[in-house]
Amino acid sequence: MQVFHHVASLREALAEARRDGKTIGFVPTMGNLHDAHIELVNLAREQCDVVVVSIFVNRLQFGLNEDWDTYPRTMQADMAKLRVASCDYLFHPDEAEIYPNGMDEQTKVICPAMTDVLCGASRPGHFEGVTTVVAKLFNIVQPNKAVFGIKDFQQLAVIRRMVEDLCIPVEIVAAPVHREEDGLAMSSRNGYLSEVERPRVAILNQSLIWVSDEIKSGRKDFAALEDEARAKIEQAGFKVDYFSICNSKDLQPAAHDDSEITILGAMYTSGARLIDNVSLSV
Ligand code: PAF
């Protein structure tokens, strides 16, 4: 695996790969890699000749009171995992490389659709930071395919929309949610969970599955279902950020005759905010 810290040298290596007729698969990450990231790398590996992974903890997508400064930086362990996963090129730029003119006057990519609800409502500016950095990374890497996890369902939908709106020539590949045995979706922030809370956090996934089963068995009283699910999570001792039954395409509250539904939830533990989702066709 070759490691690049600069845009110019990565571009040079990728230009050579392209000249040799190779396709490029890209997995953008913020590091602290776990098995779910490695599944993204495996998917890129299956579908493309050359695999590029980026590790960049993007300050632009963190709120002022969020965990940018404490976000785990685990470079040596990440590199070992990427070598095992046969990553070809690791791009690990510093902030000056990605934002050479600083962040205050950085040109931004703003996707007005789907970004002021759910995670966007509780994390103002978050998706603007995500779309800006992902657009930059796409311009740097110019991949044929880029792989994102369905765990971040809203992020995936927003990135798909950005790619469509800006005619970016990349195919977005969605990777299934990778879960722990009790159903907890794998996330870099799971490391913030206390030993006391860890056995109880599967309530988020259990509530999503319960609501999905209720809808499949014919319930259409979505508002009541959301309230019941919120109560289950609160009874387990967690504060609910949101729990919403949505239309999978536009993330608006689902209508009774919608056929593609995604149920999305977010809750606060003492040290982390966890998100998860379940999709169903009715
Ligand atoms: O999902 C993430 O880890 C980040 O939001 C991403 C896509 C790497 C952009 O910083």
PDB file of C-alpha atoms and ligand atoms in Angstrom:
ATOM      1  CA  MET A   1       0.000   0.000   0.000  1.00  0.00           C
ATOM      2  CA  GLN A   2       1.323   3.403  -0.964  1.00  0.00           C
ATOM      3  CA  VAL A   3       0.582   6.350   1.317  1.00  0.00           C
ATOM      4  CA  PHE A   4       0.071   9.856  -0.103  1.00  0.00           C
ATOM      5  CA  HIS A   5      -0.178  13.102   1.843  1.00  0.00           C
ATOM      6  CA  HIS A   6      -0.387  15.424  -1.157  1.00  0.00           C
ATOM      7  CA  VAL A   7      -2.975  15.876  -3.885  1.00  0.00           C
ATOM      8  CA  ALA A   8      -0.377  16.211  -6.659  1.00  0.00           C
ATOM      9  CA  SER A   9       1.428  12.926  -5.978  1.00  0.00           C
ATOM     10  CA  LEU A  10      -1.824  10.975  -5.556  1.00  0.00           C
ATOM     11  CA  ARG A  11      -3.105  12.412  -8.838  1.00  0.00           C
ATOM     12  CA  GLU A  12       0.115  11.392 -10.599  1.00  0.00           C
ATOM     13  CA  ALA A  13      -0.212   7.781  -9.388  1.00  0.00           C
ATOM     14  CA  LEU A  14      -3.880   7.647 -10.335  1.00  0.00           C
ATOM     15  CA  ALA A  15      -3.244   9.125 -13.787  1.00  0.00           C
ATOM     16  CA  GLU A  16      -0.831   6.262 -14.424  1.00  0.00           C
ATOM     17  CA  ALA A  17      -3.418   3.696 -13.276  1.00  0.00           C
ATOM     18  CA  ARG A  18      -6.006   5.275 -15.569  1.00  0.00           C
ATOM     19  CA  ARG A  19      -3.538   5.246 -18.506  1.00  0.00           C
ATOM     20  CA  ASP A  20      -3.180   1.498 -17.889  1.00  0.00           C
ATOM     21  CA  GLY A  21      -6.956   1.188 -18.296  1.00  0.00           C
ATOM     22  CA  LYS A  22      -7.608   0.486 -14.602  1.00  0.00           C
ATOM     23  CA  THR A  23     -10.840   1.407 -12.862  1.00  0.00           C
ATOM     24  CA  ILE A  24     -10.645   3.260  -9.544  1.00  0.00           C
ATOM     25  CA  GLY A  25     -12.746   2.512  -6.485  1.00  0.00           C
ATOM     26  CA  PHE A  26     -12.790   5.042  -3.644  1.00  0.00           C
ATOM     27  CA  VAL A  27     -13.704   4.768   0.043  1.00  0.00           C
ATOM     28  CA  PRO A  28     -13.672   8.113   1.901  1.00  0.00           C
ATOM     29  CA  THR A  29     -13.333   7.751   5.698  1.00  0.00           C
ATOM     30  CA  MET A  30     -12.388   9.684   8.794  1.00  0.00           C
ATOM     31  CA  GLY A  31     -10.254   6.806  10.069  1.00  0.00           C
ATOM     32  CA  ASN A  32     -10.614   4.849  13.339  1.00  0.00           C
ATOM     33  CA  LEU A  33     -11.416   1.987  11.010  1.00  0.00           C
ATOM     34  CA  HIS A  34     -13.528  -0.987  12.057  1.00  0.00           C
ATOM     35  CA  ASP A  35     -14.984  -4.034  10.267  1.00  0.00           C
ATOM     36  CA  ALA A  36     -17.729  -2.014   8.555  1.00  0.00           C
ATOM     37  CA  HIS A  37     -15.093   0.200   6.883  1.00  0.00           C
ATOM     38  CA  ILE A  38     -13.224  -2.900   5.767  1.00  0.00           C
ATOM     39  CA  GLU A  39     -16.449  -4.179   4.167  1.00  0.00           C
ATOM     40  CA  LEU A  40     -16.543  -0.927   2.149  1.00  0.00           C
ATOM     41  CA  VAL A  41     -12.954  -1.527   1.059  1.00  0.00           C
ATOM     42  CA  ASN A  42     -13.787  -5.141   0.123  1.00  0.00           C
ATOM     43  CA  LEU A  43     -16.708  -3.940  -2.005  1.00  0.00           C
ATOM     44  CA  ALA A  44     -14.474  -1.435  -3.805  1.00  0.00           C
ATOM     45  CA  ARG A  45     -11.891  -4.203  -4.293  1.00  0.00           C
ATOM     46  CA  GLU A  46     -14.529  -6.532  -5.827  1.00  0.00           C
ATOM     47  CA  GLN A  47     -15.746  -3.890  -8.258  1.00  0.00           C
ATOM     48  CA  CYS A  48     -12.610  -1.960  -9.263  1.00  0.00           C
ATOM     49  CA  ASP A  49      -8.958  -2.568 -10.192  1.00  0.00           C
ATOM     50  CA  VAL A  50      -7.413   0.024  -7.883  1.00  0.00           C
ATOM     51  CA  VAL A  51      -8.694   0.870  -4.400  1.00  0.00           C
ATOM     52  CA  VAL A  52      -8.112   4.294  -2.835  1.00  0.00           C
ATOM     53  CA  VAL A  53      -9.046   4.983   0.794  1.00  0.00           C
ATOM     54  CA  SER A  54      -8.882   8.471   2.290  1.00  0.00           C
ATOM     55  CA  ILE A  55      -8.510   9.226   5.980  1.00  0.00           C
ATOM     56  CA  PHE A  56      -9.302  12.832   6.819  1.00  0.00           C
ATOM     57  CA  VAL A  57     -11.096  14.050   9.951  1.00  0.00           C
ATOM     58  CA  ASN A  58     -12.992  16.868   8.305  1.00  0.00           C
ATOM     59  CA  ARG A  59     -13.431  19.755  10.759  1.00  0.00           C
ATOM     60  CA  LEU A  60     -15.880  21.442   8.384  1.00  0.00           C
ATOM     61  CA  GLN A  61     -18.571  18.834   9.132  1.00  0.00           C
ATOM     62  CA  PHE A  62     -18.279  19.039  12.942  1.00  0.00           C
ATOM     63  CA  GLY A  63     -20.318  21.497  15.010  1.00  0.00           C
ATOM     64  CA  LEU A  64     -18.543  23.768  17.509  1.00  0.00           C
ATOM     65  CA  ASN A  65     -19.593  21.607  20.477  1.00  0.00           C
ATOM     66  CA  GLU A  66     -18.881  18.317  18.731  1.00  0.00           C
ATOM     67  CA  ASP A  67     -15.975  15.890  19.026  1.00  0.00           C
ATOM     68  CA  TRP A  68     -13.600  17.019  16.258  1.00  0.00           C
ATOM     69  CA  ASP A  69     -10.630  17.441  18.628  1.00  0.00           C
ATOM     70  CA  THR A  70     -11.237  14.170  20.499  1.00  0.00           C
ATOM     71  CA  TYR A  71     -12.261  12.096  17.455  1.00  0.00           C
ATOM     72  CA  PRO A  72      -9.991   9.015  17.643  1.00  0.00           C
ATOM     73  CA  ARG A  73      -6.925   9.251  15.352  1.00  0.00           C
ATOM     74  CA  THR A  74      -5.631   5.670  15.064  1.00  0.00           C
ATOM     75  CA  MET A  75      -3.358   5.899  12.040  1.00  0.00           C
ATOM     76  CA  GLN A  76      -1.022   2.962  12.725  1.00  0.00           C
ATOM     77  CA  ALA A  77      -3.875   0.533  13.443  1.00  0.00           C
ATOM     78  CA  ASP A  78      -5.832   1.869  10.429  1.00  0.00           C
ATOM     79  CA  MET A  79      -2.848   1.337   8.119  1.00  0.00           C
ATOM     80  CA  ALA A  80      -2.398  -2.235   9.347  1.00  0.00           C
ATOM     81  CA  LYS A  81      -6.065  -3.006   8.639  1.00  0.00           C
ATOM     82  CA  LEU A  82      -5.908  -1.404   5.191  1.00  0.00           C
ATOM     83  CA  ARG A  83      -2.804  -3.432   4.274  1.00  0.00           C
ATOM     84  CA  VAL A  84      -4.632  -6.652   5.187  1.00  0.00           C
ATOM     85  CA  ALA A  85      -7.628  -5.493   3.114  1.00  0.00           C
ATOM     86  CA  SER A  86      -5.335  -4.945   0.085  1.00  0.00           C
ATOM     87  CA  CYS A  87      -5.938  -1.226  -0.192  1.00  0.00           C
ATOM     88  CA  ASP A  88      -3.655   0.115  -2.943  1.00  0.00           C
ATOM     89  CA  TYR A  89      -3.444   3.816  -2.141  1.00  0.00           C
ATOM     90  CA  LEU A  90      -4.085   5.551   1.166  1.00  0.00           C
ATOM     91  CA  PHE A  91      -4.646   9.312   0.951  1.00  0.00           C
ATOM     92  CA  HIS A  92      -3.978  10.982   4.305  1.00  0.00           C
ATOM     93  CA  PRO A  93      -3.815  14.750   3.772  1.00  0.00           C
ATOM     94  CA  ASP A  94      -3.551  17.365   6.494  1.00  0.00           C
ATOM     95  CA  GLU A  95      -5.998  20.238   6.774  1.00  0.00           C
ATOM     96  CA  ALA A  96      -3.807  22.675   4.801  1.00  0.00           C
ATOM     97  CA  GLU A  97      -3.749  20.249   1.879  1.00  0.00           C
ATOM     98  CA  ILE A  98      -7.550  20.020   1.730  1.00  0.00           C
ATOM     99  CA  TYR A  99      -8.285  23.630   2.700  1.00  0.00           C
ATOM    100  CA  PRO A 100      -5.241  25.587   1.428  1.00  0.00           C
ATOM    101  CA  ASN A 101      -7.145  28.897   1.634  1.00  0.00           C
ATOM    102  CA  GLY A 102      -8.487  28.169   5.120  1.00  0.00           C
ATOM    103  CA  MET A 103     -12.014  27.097   5.923  1.00  0.00           C
ATOM    104  CA  ASP A 104     -13.665  30.506   6.485  1.00  0.00           C
ATOM    105  CA  GLU A 105     -13.690  31.411   2.806  1.00  0.00           C
ATOM    106  CA  GLN A 106     -13.841  27.889   1.431  1.00  0.00           C
ATOM    107  CA  THR A 107     -16.216  27.540  -1.525  1.00  0.00           C
ATOM    108  CA  LYS A 108     -18.991  25.267  -0.307  1.00  0.00           C
ATOM    109  CA  VAL A 109     -21.204  22.657  -1.890  1.00  0.00           C
ATOM    110  CA  ILE A 110     -24.708  23.046  -0.458  1.00  0.00           C
ATOM    111  CA  CYS A 111     -27.411  20.494  -1.098  1.00  0.00           C
ATOM    112  CA  PRO A 112     -30.706  22.103  -0.015  1.00  0.00           C
ATOM    113  CA  ALA A 113     -32.638  18.832  -0.377  1.00  0.00           C
ATOM    114  CA  MET A 114     -32.890  16.532   2.645  1.00  0.00           C
ATOM    115  CA  THR A 115     -30.277  18.353   4.742  1.00  0.00           C
ATOM    116  CA  ASP A 116     -32.424  20.294   7.232  1.00  0.00           C
ATOM    117  CA  VAL A 117     -34.248  17.252   8.631  1.00  0.00           C
ATOM    118  CA  LEU A 118     -33.178  14.333  10.872  1.00  0.00           C
ATOM    119  CA  CYS A 119     -29.393  14.608  11.473  1.00  0.00           C
ATOM    120  CA  GLY A 120     -29.370  17.930   9.615  1.00  0.00           C
ATOM    121  CA  ALA A 121     -31.833  19.426  12.131  1.00  0.00           C
ATOM    122  CA  SER A 122     -29.678  18.560  15.140  1.00  0.00           C
ATOM    123  CA  ARG A 123     -26.316  19.140  13.425  1.00  0.00           C
ATOM    124  CA  PRO A 124     -26.659  22.437  11.507  1.00  0.00           C
ATOM    125  CA  GLY A 125     -23.972  22.804   8.833  1.00  0.00           C
ATOM    126  CA  HIS A 126     -22.981  19.140   9.071  1.00  0.00           C
ATOM    127  CA  PHE A 127     -24.081  18.085   5.605  1.00  0.00           C
ATOM    128  CA  GLU A 128     -22.591  21.229   4.035  1.00  0.00           C
ATOM    129  CA  GLY A 129     -19.251  20.089   5.468  1.00  0.00           C
ATOM    130  CA  VAL A 130     -19.779  16.556   4.181  1.00  0.00           C
ATOM    131  CA  THR A 131     -20.804  17.530   0.642  1.00  0.00           C
ATOM    132  CA  THR A 132     -17.975  20.069   0.397  1.00  0.00           C
ATOM    133  CA  VAL A 133     -15.250  17.623   1.402  1.00  0.00           C
ATOM    134  CA  VAL A 134     -16.696  14.708  -0.571  1.00  0.00           C
ATOM    135  CA  ALA A 135     -16.945  16.877  -3.710  1.00  0.00           C
ATOM    136  CA  LYS A 136     -13.300  17.900  -3.210  1.00  0.00           C
ATOM    137  CA  LEU A 137     -12.223  14.293  -2.656  1.00  0.00           C
ATOM    138  CA  PHE A 138     -14.138  13.210  -5.775  1.00  0.00           C
ATOM    139  CA  ASN A 139     -12.318  15.912  -7.759  1.00  0.00           C
ATOM    140  CA  ILE A 140      -8.979  14.801  -6.364  1.00  0.00           C
ATOM    141  CA  VAL A 141      -9.445  11.038  -6.848  1.00  0.00           C
ATOM    142  CA  GLN A 142     -11.862  11.066  -9.821  1.00  0.00           C
ATOM    143  CA  PRO A 143     -13.005   7.538  -9.003  1.00  0.00           C
ATOM    144  CA  ASN A 144     -15.200   5.367 -11.215  1.00  0.00           C
ATOM    145  CA  LYS A 145     -17.051   4.169  -8.114  1.00  0.00           C
ATOM    146  CA  ALA A 146     -17.254   5.411  -4.518  1.00  0.00           C
ATOM    147  CA  VAL A 147     -18.538   3.271  -1.666  1.00  0.00           C
ATOM    148  CA  PHE A 148     -20.594   4.586   1.284  1.00  0.00           C
ATOM    149  CA  GLY A 149     -22.343   2.725   4.097  1.00  0.00           C
ATOM    150  CA  ILE A 150     -26.138   2.564   4.337  1.00  0.00           C
ATOM    151  CA  LYS A 151     -25.751   3.096   8.091  1.00  0.00           C
ATOM    152  CA  ASP A 152     -25.430   6.797   7.271  1.00  0.00           C
ATOM    153  CA  PHE A 153     -28.601   6.647   5.168  1.00  0.00           C
ATOM    154  CA  GLN A 154     -29.150  10.403   5.041  1.00  0.00           C
ATOM    155  CA  GLN A 155     -25.501  11.063   4.114  1.00  0.00           C
ATOM    156  CA  LEU A 156     -25.762   8.508   1.307  1.00  0.00           C
ATOM    157  CA  ALA A 157     -28.985  10.092  -0.012  1.00  0.00           C
ATOM    158  CA  VAL A 158     -27.476  13.595   0.101  1.00  0.00           C
ATOM    159  CA  ILE A 159     -24.294  12.474  -1.674  1.00  0.00           C
ATOM    160  CA  ARG A 160     -26.317  10.721  -4.380  1.00  0.00           C
ATOM    161  CA  ARG A 161     -28.298  13.923  -4.847  1.00  0.00           C
ATOM    162  CA  MET A 162     -25.131  16.051  -5.026  1.00  0.00           C
ATOM    163  CA  VAL A 163     -23.641  13.717  -7.640  1.00  0.00           C
ATOM    164  CA  GLU A 164     -26.831  13.900  -9.702  1.00  0.00           C
ATOM    165  CA  ASP A 165     -27.245  17.685  -9.379  1.00  0.00           C
ATOM    166  CA  LEU A 166     -23.590  18.450 -10.186  1.00  0.00           C
ATOM    167  CA  CYS A 167     -23.224  15.770 -12.888  1.00  0.00           C
ATOM    168  CA  ILE A 168     -20.215  14.258 -11.119  1.00  0.00           C
ATOM    169  CA  PRO A 169     -19.124  11.210 -13.135  1.00  0.00           C
ATOM    170  CA  VAL A 170     -18.971   8.688 -10.296  1.00  0.00           C
ATOM    171  CA  GLU A 171     -21.143   5.688  -9.475  1.00  0.00           C
ATOM    172  CA  ILE A 172     -22.189   5.609  -5.818  1.00  0.00           C
ATOM    173  CA  VAL A 173     -22.177   2.090  -4.361  1.00  0.00           C
ATOM    174  CA  ALA A 174     -24.157   1.473  -1.151  1.00  0.00           C
ATOM    175  CA  ALA A 175     -22.812  -1.049   1.368  1.00  0.00           C
ATOM    176  CA  PRO A 176     -25.143  -2.841   3.814  1.00  0.00           C
ATOM    177  CA  VAL A 177     -25.078  -1.915   7.514  1.00  0.00           C
ATOM    178  CA  HIS A 178     -22.516  -4.013   9.358  1.00  0.00           C
ATOM    179  CA  ARG A 179     -23.718  -4.940  12.849  1.00  0.00           C
ATOM    180  CA  GLU A 180     -22.460  -6.335  16.133  1.00  0.00           C
ATOM    181  CA  GLU A 181     -24.109  -9.592  17.287  1.00  0.00           C
ATOM    182  CA  ASP A 182     -26.796  -7.758  19.266  1.00  0.00           C
ATOM    183  CA  GLY A 183     -27.735  -5.581  16.268  1.00  0.00           C
ATOM    184  CA  LEU A 184     -25.771  -2.431  17.172  1.00  0.00           C
ATOM    185  CA  ALA A 185     -24.643  -0.786  13.933  1.00  0.00           C
ATOM    186  CA  MET A 186     -20.841  -0.564  13.783  1.00  0.00           C
ATOM    187  CA  SER A 187     -19.605   2.994  14.128  1.00  0.00           C
ATOM    188  CA  SER A 188     -16.367   4.752  14.981  1.00  0.00           C
ATOM    189  CA  ARG A 189     -18.225   6.434  17.846  1.00  0.00           C
ATOM    190  CA  ASN A 190     -19.207   3.103  19.505  1.00  0.00           C
ATOM    191  CA  GLY A 191     -15.865   3.350  21.289  1.00  0.00           C
ATOM    192  CA  TYR A 192     -17.387   6.201  23.342  1.00  0.00           C
ATOM    193  CA  LEU A 193     -19.966   3.835  24.911  1.00  0.00           C
ATOM    194  CA  SER A 194     -19.563   3.005  28.581  1.00  0.00           C
ATOM    195  CA  GLU A 195     -19.553  -0.616  29.768  1.00  0.00           C
ATOM    196  CA  VAL A 196     -22.791   0.050  31.615  1.00  0.00           C
ATOM    197  CA  GLU A 197     -24.567   1.440  28.533  1.00  0.00           C
ATOM    198  CA  ARG A 198     -23.183  -0.940  25.923  1.00  0.00           C
ATOM    199  CA  PRO A 199     -25.588  -3.875  26.631  1.00  0.00           C
ATOM    200  CA  ARG A 200     -28.607  -1.517  26.421  1.00  0.00           C
ATOM    201  CA  VAL A 201     -27.902   0.424  23.212  1.00  0.00           C
ATOM    202  CA  ALA A 202     -29.260  -2.317  20.931  1.00  0.00           C
ATOM    203  CA  ILE A 203     -32.675  -0.846  21.868  1.00  0.00           C
ATOM    204  CA  LEU A 204     -32.285   1.583  18.940  1.00  0.00           C
ATOM    205  CA  ASN A 205     -32.021  -1.216  16.384  1.00  0.00           C
ATOM    206  CA  GLN A 206     -34.668  -3.299  18.178  1.00  0.00           C
ATOM    207  CA  SER A 207     -37.125  -0.382  18.053  1.00  0.00           C
ATOM    208  CA  LEU A 208     -36.483   0.165  14.342  1.00  0.00           C
ATOM    209  CA  ILE A 209     -37.103  -3.527  13.629  1.00  0.00           C
ATOM    210  CA  TRP A 210     -40.231  -3.509  15.819  1.00  0.00           C
ATOM    211  CA  VAL A 211     -41.685  -0.550  13.887  1.00  0.00           C
ATOM    212  CA  SER A 212     -40.755  -2.159  10.566  1.00  0.00           C
ATOM    213  CA  ASP A 213     -42.564  -5.384  11.601  1.00  0.00           C
ATOM    214  CA  GLU A 214     -45.626  -3.430  12.735  1.00  0.00           C
ATOM    215  CA  ILE A 215     -45.807  -1.636   9.358  1.00  0.00           C
ATOM    216  CA  LYS A 216     -45.360  -4.935   7.508  1.00  0.00           C
ATOM    217  CA  SER A 217     -48.255  -6.369   9.477  1.00  0.00           C
ATOM    218  CA  GLY A 218     -50.476  -3.518   8.300  1.00  0.00           C
ATOM    219  CA  ARG A 219     -50.226  -0.648  10.778  1.00  0.00           C
ATOM    220  CA  LYS A 220     -50.459   2.770   9.169  1.00  0.00           C
ATOM    221  CA  ASP A 221     -50.661   4.966  12.264  1.00  0.00           C
ATOM    222  CA  PHE A 222     -47.110   6.207  11.759  1.00  0.00           C
ATOM    223  CA  ALA A 223     -47.205   9.023  14.326  1.00  0.00           C
ATOM    224  CA  ALA A 224     -48.385   6.634  17.056  1.00  0.00           C
ATOM    225  CA  LEU A 225     -45.748   4.071  16.062  1.00  0.00           C
ATOM    226  CA  GLU A 226     -43.019   6.739  16.292  1.00  0.00           C
ATOM    227  CA  ASP A 227     -44.268   7.734  19.766  1.00  0.00           C
ATOM    228  CA  GLU A 228     -44.292   4.104  20.947  1.00  0.00           C
ATOM    229  CA  ALA A 229     -40.760   3.551  19.650  1.00  0.00           C
ATOM    230  CA  ARG A 230     -39.537   6.765  21.320  1.00  0.00           C
ATOM    231  CA  ALA A 231     -41.070   5.563  24.607  1.00  0.00           C
ATOM    232  CA  LYS A 232     -39.239   2.209  24.336  1.00  0.00           C
ATOM    233  CA  ILE A 233     -35.890   3.987  23.845  1.00  0.00           C
ATOM    234  CA  GLU A 234     -36.552   6.390  26.701  1.00  0.00           C
ATOM    235  CA  GLN A 235     -37.555   3.501  28.983  1.00  0.00           C
ATOM    236  CA  ALA A 236     -34.139   1.952  28.251  1.00  0.00           C
ATOM    237  CA  GLY A 237     -32.606   5.168  29.601  1.00  0.00           C
ATOM    238  CA  PHE A 238     -31.646   7.099  26.462  1.00  0.00           C
ATOM    239  CA  LYS A 239     -32.650  10.500  25.121  1.00  0.00           C
ATOM    240  CA  VAL A 240     -34.154  10.340  21.645  1.00  0.00           C
ATOM    241  CA  ASP A 241     -32.916  12.849  19.078  1.00  0.00           C
ATOM    242  CA  TYR A 242     -35.370  11.730  16.377  1.00  0.00           C
ATOM    243  CA  PHE A 243     -37.302   8.656  15.376  1.00  0.00           C
ATOM    244  CA  SER A 244     -39.016   9.075  12.006  1.00  0.00           C
ATOM    245  CA  ILE A 245     -40.801   6.917   9.476  1.00  0.00           C
ATOM    246  CA  CYS A 246     -39.805   8.423   6.131  1.00  0.00           C
ATOM    247  CA  ASN A 247     -40.210   8.056   2.410  1.00  0.00           C
ATOM    248  CA  SER A 248     -36.914   6.398   1.380  1.00  0.00           C
ATOM    249  CA  LYS A 249     -36.448   8.662  -1.658  1.00  0.00           C
ATOM    250  CA  ASP A 250     -36.867  12.171  -0.221  1.00  0.00           C
ATOM    251  CA  LEU A 251     -36.684  11.538   3.562  1.00  0.00           C
ATOM    252  CA  GLN A 252     -39.972  13.380   4.093  1.00  0.00           C
ATOM    253  CA  PRO A 253     -42.457  11.878   6.592  1.00  0.00           C
ATOM    254  CA  ALA A 254     -43.886   8.753   4.930  1.00  0.00           C
ATOM    255  CA  ALA A 255     -47.385   8.946   3.463  1.00  0.00           C
ATOM    256  CA  HIS A 256     -49.760   6.030   4.037  1.00  0.00           C
ATOM    257  CA  ASP A 257     -49.498   4.881   0.420  1.00  0.00           C
ATOM    258  CA  ASP A 258     -45.672   5.098   0.180  1.00  0.00           C
ATOM    259  CA  SER A 259     -44.155   1.779  -0.887  1.00  0.00           C
ATOM    260  CA  GLU A 260     -40.481   2.441  -0.079  1.00  0.00           C
ATOM    261  CA  ILE A 261     -40.077   3.327   3.569  1.00  0.00           C
ATOM    262  CA  THR A 262     -37.026   3.956   5.735  1.00  0.00           C
ATOM    263  CA  ILE A 263     -37.279   4.273   9.490  1.00  0.00           C
ATOM    264  CA  LEU A 264     -34.461   6.386  10.908  1.00  0.00           C
ATOM    265  CA  GLY A 265     -33.509   6.903  14.530  1.00  0.00           C
ATOM    266  CA  ALA A 266     -30.899   8.771  16.538  1.00  0.00           C
ATOM    267  CA  MET A 267     -30.400   8.705  20.301  1.00  0.00           C
ATOM    268  CA  TYR A 268     -27.960  10.120  22.836  1.00  0.00           C
ATOM    269  CA  THR A 269     -25.992   7.982  25.257  1.00  0.00           C
ATOM    270  CA  SER A 270     -23.822   9.656  27.897  1.00  0.00           C
ATOM    271  CA  GLY A 271     -20.822   9.774  25.540  1.00  0.00           C
ATOM    272  CA  ALA A 272     -22.133   9.343  22.006  1.00  0.00           C
ATOM    273  CA  ARG A 273     -24.953  10.042  19.612  1.00  0.00           C
ATOM    274  CA  LEU A 274     -25.920   6.841  17.780  1.00  0.00           C
ATOM    275  CA  ILE A 275     -27.829   6.612  14.506  1.00  0.00           C
ATOM    276  CA  ASP A 276     -29.376   3.665  12.699  1.00  0.00           C
ATOM    277  CA  ASN A 277     -32.048   2.880  10.123  1.00  0.00           C
ATOM    278  CA  VAL A 278     -34.092   0.072   8.616  1.00  0.00           C
ATOM    279  CA  SER A 279     -35.692   0.103   5.153  1.00  0.00           C
ATOM    280  CA  LEU A 280     -38.703  -1.872   3.961  1.00  0.00           C
ATOM    281  CA  SER A 281     -40.923  -2.213   0.881  1.00  0.00           C
ATOM    282  CA  VAL A 282     -44.667  -2.443   1.438  1.00  0.00           C
TER     283      VAL A 282
HETATM  284  O1  PAF B   1     -18.907   9.075   6.704  1.00  0.00           O
HETATM  285  C1  PAF B   1     -17.812   9.634   6.959  1.00  0.00           C
HETATM  286  O2  PAF B   1     -16.907   9.048   7.547  1.00  0.00           O
HETATM  287  C2  PAF B   1     -17.603  11.080   6.537  1.00  0.00           C
HETATM  288  O3  PAF B   1     -18.783  11.804   6.647  1.00  0.00           O
HETATM  289  C3  PAF B   1     -17.001  11.209   5.128  1.00  0.00           C
HETATM  290  C4  PAF B   1     -17.941  10.669   4.071  1.00  0.00           C
HETATM  291  C5  PAF B   1     -15.671  10.480   5.059  1.00  0.00           C
HETATM  292  C6  PAF B   1     -16.747  12.695   4.803  1.00  0.00           C
HETATM  293  O4  PAF B   1     -15.852  13.272   5.708  1.00  0.00           O
END
